[in-house]
């Protein structure tokens, strides 16, 4: 990945894979969930990284000169080497997480009829889909600057590990043609 535009495309593909993975997981393991509502929720994944308008960032009290994804791109492909860099990366991640958390709060306010149990299921589906994608996406090791371990080995919760194993087994079938390493996807980012 050489440019910020390519990084944005990589983020878009990750978000699309999270949606597809989450829906596939829900269909098999959470059949009672409303898939249309879940899909709307899943499309909010990493929403903060798509914001490139200061007006929309103001409502989240975001006060940096660079957009969240631009700040994150500064760390692409490397691990921080100094304490100052580590603190800068933590600051970026905290800002991104705060925006995304607020986006989820807004979503559930609009869907106040969803019980806490359903909301928890939505979060579980999103978390597992995200972790599985990050562990199996060919670009993840490059993005994070280190080899990735399988989500099923990373998560501590046995239930989430079981869900992760199922998604890992079906990952390539579900995410076919949605990898940045796919020449077609790579060409689209140019």
Short mmCIF file of C-alpha atoms in Angstrom, two decimals:
data_model
loop_
_atom_site.label_atom_id
_atom_site.label_comp_id
_atom_site.label_asym_id
_atom_site.label_seq_id
_atom_site.Cartn_x
_atom_site.Cartn_y
_atom_site.Cartn_z
CA UNK A 1 0.00 0.00 0.00
CA UNK A 2 1.63 3.18 -1.14
CA UNK A 3 -0.95 5.96 -0.97
CA UNK A 4 -3.67 7.21 1.33
CA UNK A 5 -6.20 6.60 -1.45
CA UNK A 6 -5.18 2.94 -1.50
CA UNK A 7 -5.53 2.86 2.29
CA UNK A 8 -9.06 4.26 2.02
CA UNK A 9 -9.91 1.56 -0.50
CA UNK A 10 -8.44 -1.05 1.87
CA UNK A 11 -10.71 0.30 4.66
CA UNK A 12 -13.75 0.17 2.38
CA UNK A 13 -12.99 -3.46 1.48
CA UNK A 14 -12.50 -4.35 5.16
CA UNK A 15 -15.86 -2.80 6.03
CA UNK A 16 -17.57 -4.70 3.20
CA UNK A 17 -16.01 -7.97 4.34
CA UNK A 18 -17.14 -7.34 7.94
CA UNK A 19 -20.70 -6.91 6.65
CA UNK A 20 -20.58 -10.09 4.57
CA UNK A 21 -18.90 -12.11 7.32
CA UNK A 22 -21.29 -10.79 9.96
CA UNK A 23 -24.37 -11.61 7.91
CA UNK A 24 -23.10 -15.11 7.14
CA UNK A 25 -22.41 -15.69 10.83
CA UNK A 26 -25.84 -14.37 11.82
CA UNK A 27 -27.66 -16.56 9.31
CA UNK A 28 -26.11 -19.69 10.77
CA UNK A 29 -25.63 -18.84 14.46
CA UNK A 30 -28.09 -16.02 15.20
CA UNK A 31 -31.17 -16.91 13.11
CA UNK A 32 -33.53 -14.81 15.27
CA UNK A 33 -31.76 -11.54 14.40
CA UNK A 34 -33.32 -9.19 11.90
CA UNK A 35 -30.74 -9.31 9.10
CA UNK A 36 -31.75 -5.99 7.58
CA UNK A 37 -31.26 -4.16 10.88
CA UNK A 38 -28.05 -6.07 11.56
CA UNK A 39 -26.73 -5.16 8.11
CA UNK A 40 -27.41 -1.47 8.80
CA UNK A 41 -25.47 -1.82 12.05
CA UNK A 42 -22.57 -3.67 10.41
CA UNK A 43 -22.19 -0.95 7.77
CA UNK A 44 -21.36 1.43 10.63
CA UNK A 45 -18.22 -0.60 11.41
CA UNK A 46 -15.13 1.65 11.29
CA UNK A 47 -17.38 4.55 10.25
CA UNK A 48 -14.91 7.00 11.79
CA UNK A 49 -12.32 5.98 9.21
CA UNK A 50 -14.63 7.06 6.39
CA UNK A 51 -15.21 10.58 7.70
CA UNK A 52 -13.46 13.14 5.53
CA UNK A 53 -15.53 16.19 6.34
CA UNK A 54 -14.73 18.40 9.33
CA UNK A 55 -18.39 19.37 9.66
CA UNK A 56 -19.40 15.76 10.32
CA UNK A 57 -16.49 15.30 12.72
CA UNK A 58 -17.48 18.33 14.82
CA UNK A 59 -20.45 16.49 16.33
CA UNK A 60 -17.96 13.99 17.79
CA UNK A 61 -15.82 16.79 19.29
CA UNK A 62 -12.94 15.78 17.03
CA UNK A 63 -10.25 18.48 17.09
CA UNK A 64 -7.37 17.39 14.86
CA UNK A 65 -6.16 18.89 11.61
CA UNK A 66 -6.01 15.46 9.93
CA UNK A 67 -8.98 13.13 9.47
CA UNK A 68 -8.92 9.95 11.62
CA UNK A 69 -7.91 7.70 8.72
CA UNK A 70 -5.12 10.09 7.72
CA UNK A 71 -3.71 9.96 11.24
CA UNK A 72 -3.96 6.18 11.25
CA UNK A 73 -2.26 5.93 7.84
CA UNK A 74 0.82 7.58 9.34
CA UNK A 75 1.34 4.33 11.27
CA UNK A 76 0.54 1.99 8.38
CA UNK A 77 2.93 -0.93 8.11
CA UNK A 78 4.99 -0.21 11.18
CA UNK A 79 4.92 -0.53 14.91
CA UNK A 80 5.73 2.55 16.98
CA UNK A 81 9.42 2.75 17.86
CA UNK A 82 9.35 5.35 20.64
CA UNK A 83 7.13 6.05 23.62
CA UNK A 84 5.97 9.24 21.90
CA UNK A 85 4.92 7.32 18.79
CA UNK A 86 3.13 4.76 20.95
CA UNK A 87 1.21 7.54 22.69
CA UNK A 88 0.34 9.12 19.33
CA UNK A 89 -1.02 5.80 18.04
CA UNK A 90 -3.00 5.25 21.24
CA UNK A 91 -4.44 8.75 20.83
CA UNK A 92 -5.52 8.00 17.24
CA UNK A 93 -7.09 4.66 18.23
CA UNK A 94 -8.87 6.25 21.19
CA UNK A 95 -10.31 8.99 18.95
CA UNK A 96 -11.44 6.44 16.36
CA UNK A 97 -13.00 4.21 19.03
CA UNK A 98 -14.78 7.15 20.68
CA UNK A 99 -16.37 8.19 17.38
CA UNK A 100 -17.37 4.63 16.52
CA UNK A 101 -18.81 4.11 19.99
CA UNK A 102 -20.91 7.25 19.62
CA UNK A 103 -22.09 6.08 16.18
CA UNK A 104 -23.30 2.82 17.77
CA UNK A 105 -25.05 4.69 20.59
CA UNK A 106 -26.86 6.80 17.97
CA UNK A 107 -27.84 3.65 16.06
CA UNK A 108 -29.35 2.00 19.13
CA UNK A 109 -31.20 5.20 20.04
CA UNK A 110 -32.83 5.03 16.61
CA UNK A 111 -33.59 1.34 17.23
CA UNK A 112 -34.74 1.66 20.84
CA UNK A 113 -36.98 -1.38 20.38
CA UNK A 114 -33.94 -3.68 20.31
CA UNK A 115 -33.39 -5.41 23.64
CA UNK A 116 -30.04 -5.41 25.40
CA UNK A 117 -29.68 -9.06 24.40
CA UNK A 118 -30.15 -8.25 20.71
CA UNK A 119 -27.75 -5.31 20.97
CA UNK A 120 -25.19 -7.60 22.59
CA UNK A 121 -25.66 -10.12 19.76
CA UNK A 122 -25.08 -7.34 17.21
CA UNK A 123 -21.83 -6.38 18.96
CA UNK A 124 -20.73 -10.03 19.13
CA UNK A 125 -21.36 -10.56 15.41
CA UNK A 126 -19.47 -7.37 14.53
CA UNK A 127 -16.53 -8.14 16.84
CA UNK A 128 -16.08 -11.69 15.57
CA UNK A 129 -16.39 -10.64 11.92
CA UNK A 130 -13.85 -7.84 12.46
CA UNK A 131 -11.34 -10.04 14.29
CA UNK A 132 -11.62 -12.86 11.76
CA UNK A 133 -11.15 -10.47 8.86
CA UNK A 134 -8.17 -8.80 10.49
CA UNK A 135 -6.56 -12.18 11.17
CA UNK A 136 -7.10 -13.61 7.66
CA UNK A 137 -6.94 -10.58 5.35
CA UNK A 138 -3.66 -10.86 3.40
CA UNK A 139 -3.01 -7.13 3.88
CA UNK A 140 -3.44 -7.13 7.69
CA UNK A 141 0.12 -8.18 8.52
CA UNK A 142 1.40 -5.38 6.30
CA UNK A 143 -1.04 -2.88 7.81
CA UNK A 144 -0.20 -3.68 11.43
CA UNK A 145 3.51 -4.25 10.85
CA UNK A 146 3.55 -7.75 12.37
CA UNK A 147 2.20 -11.26 11.66
CA UNK A 148 -1.40 -11.85 12.68
CA UNK A 149 -2.71 -14.75 14.72
CA UNK A 150 -6.07 -16.36 14.08
CA UNK A 151 -9.01 -14.70 15.80
CA UNK A 152 -9.99 -18.07 17.30
CA UNK A 153 -6.59 -18.19 19.02
CA UNK A 154 -6.63 -14.51 20.03
CA UNK A 155 -10.01 -14.23 21.75
CA UNK A 156 -10.25 -15.43 25.33
CA UNK A 157 -13.99 -16.11 25.31
CA UNK A 158 -14.70 -19.76 24.29
CA UNK A 159 -18.04 -18.86 22.66
CA UNK A 160 -16.45 -16.15 20.51
CA UNK A 161 -13.60 -18.55 19.68
CA UNK A 162 -16.14 -21.11 18.43
CA UNK A 163 -17.86 -18.47 16.29
CA UNK A 164 -14.46 -17.38 14.98
CA UNK A 165 -13.54 -20.93 13.98
CA UNK A 166 -16.74 -21.21 11.94
CA UNK A 167 -16.03 -17.91 10.15
CA UNK A 168 -12.36 -18.80 9.61
CA UNK A 169 -13.45 -22.04 7.96
CA UNK A 170 -15.75 -20.18 5.55
CA UNK A 171 -13.75 -16.94 5.20
CA UNK A 172 -12.44 -17.35 1.65
CA UNK A 173 -15.82 -18.43 0.31
CA UNK A 174 -17.62 -15.48 1.95
CA UNK A 175 -15.04 -12.81 1.05
CA UNK A 176 -14.23 -13.98 -2.47
CA UNK A 177 -12.95 -11.08 -4.62
CA UNK A 178 -12.92 -8.63 -1.70
CA UNK A 179 -9.20 -8.58 -0.92
CA UNK A 180 -6.97 -5.63 -1.69
CA UNK A 181 -4.42 -8.18 -2.91
CA UNK A 182 -6.94 -9.13 -5.62
CA UNK A 183 -5.64 -7.41 -8.80
CA UNK A 184 -9.12 -6.09 -9.65
CA UNK A 185 -9.55 -4.48 -6.22
CA UNK A 186 -6.02 -3.11 -6.36
CA UNK A 187 -6.71 -1.53 -9.75
CA UNK A 188 -9.88 0.13 -8.41
CA UNK A 189 -7.79 1.97 -5.79
CA UNK A 190 -5.50 3.57 -8.37
#
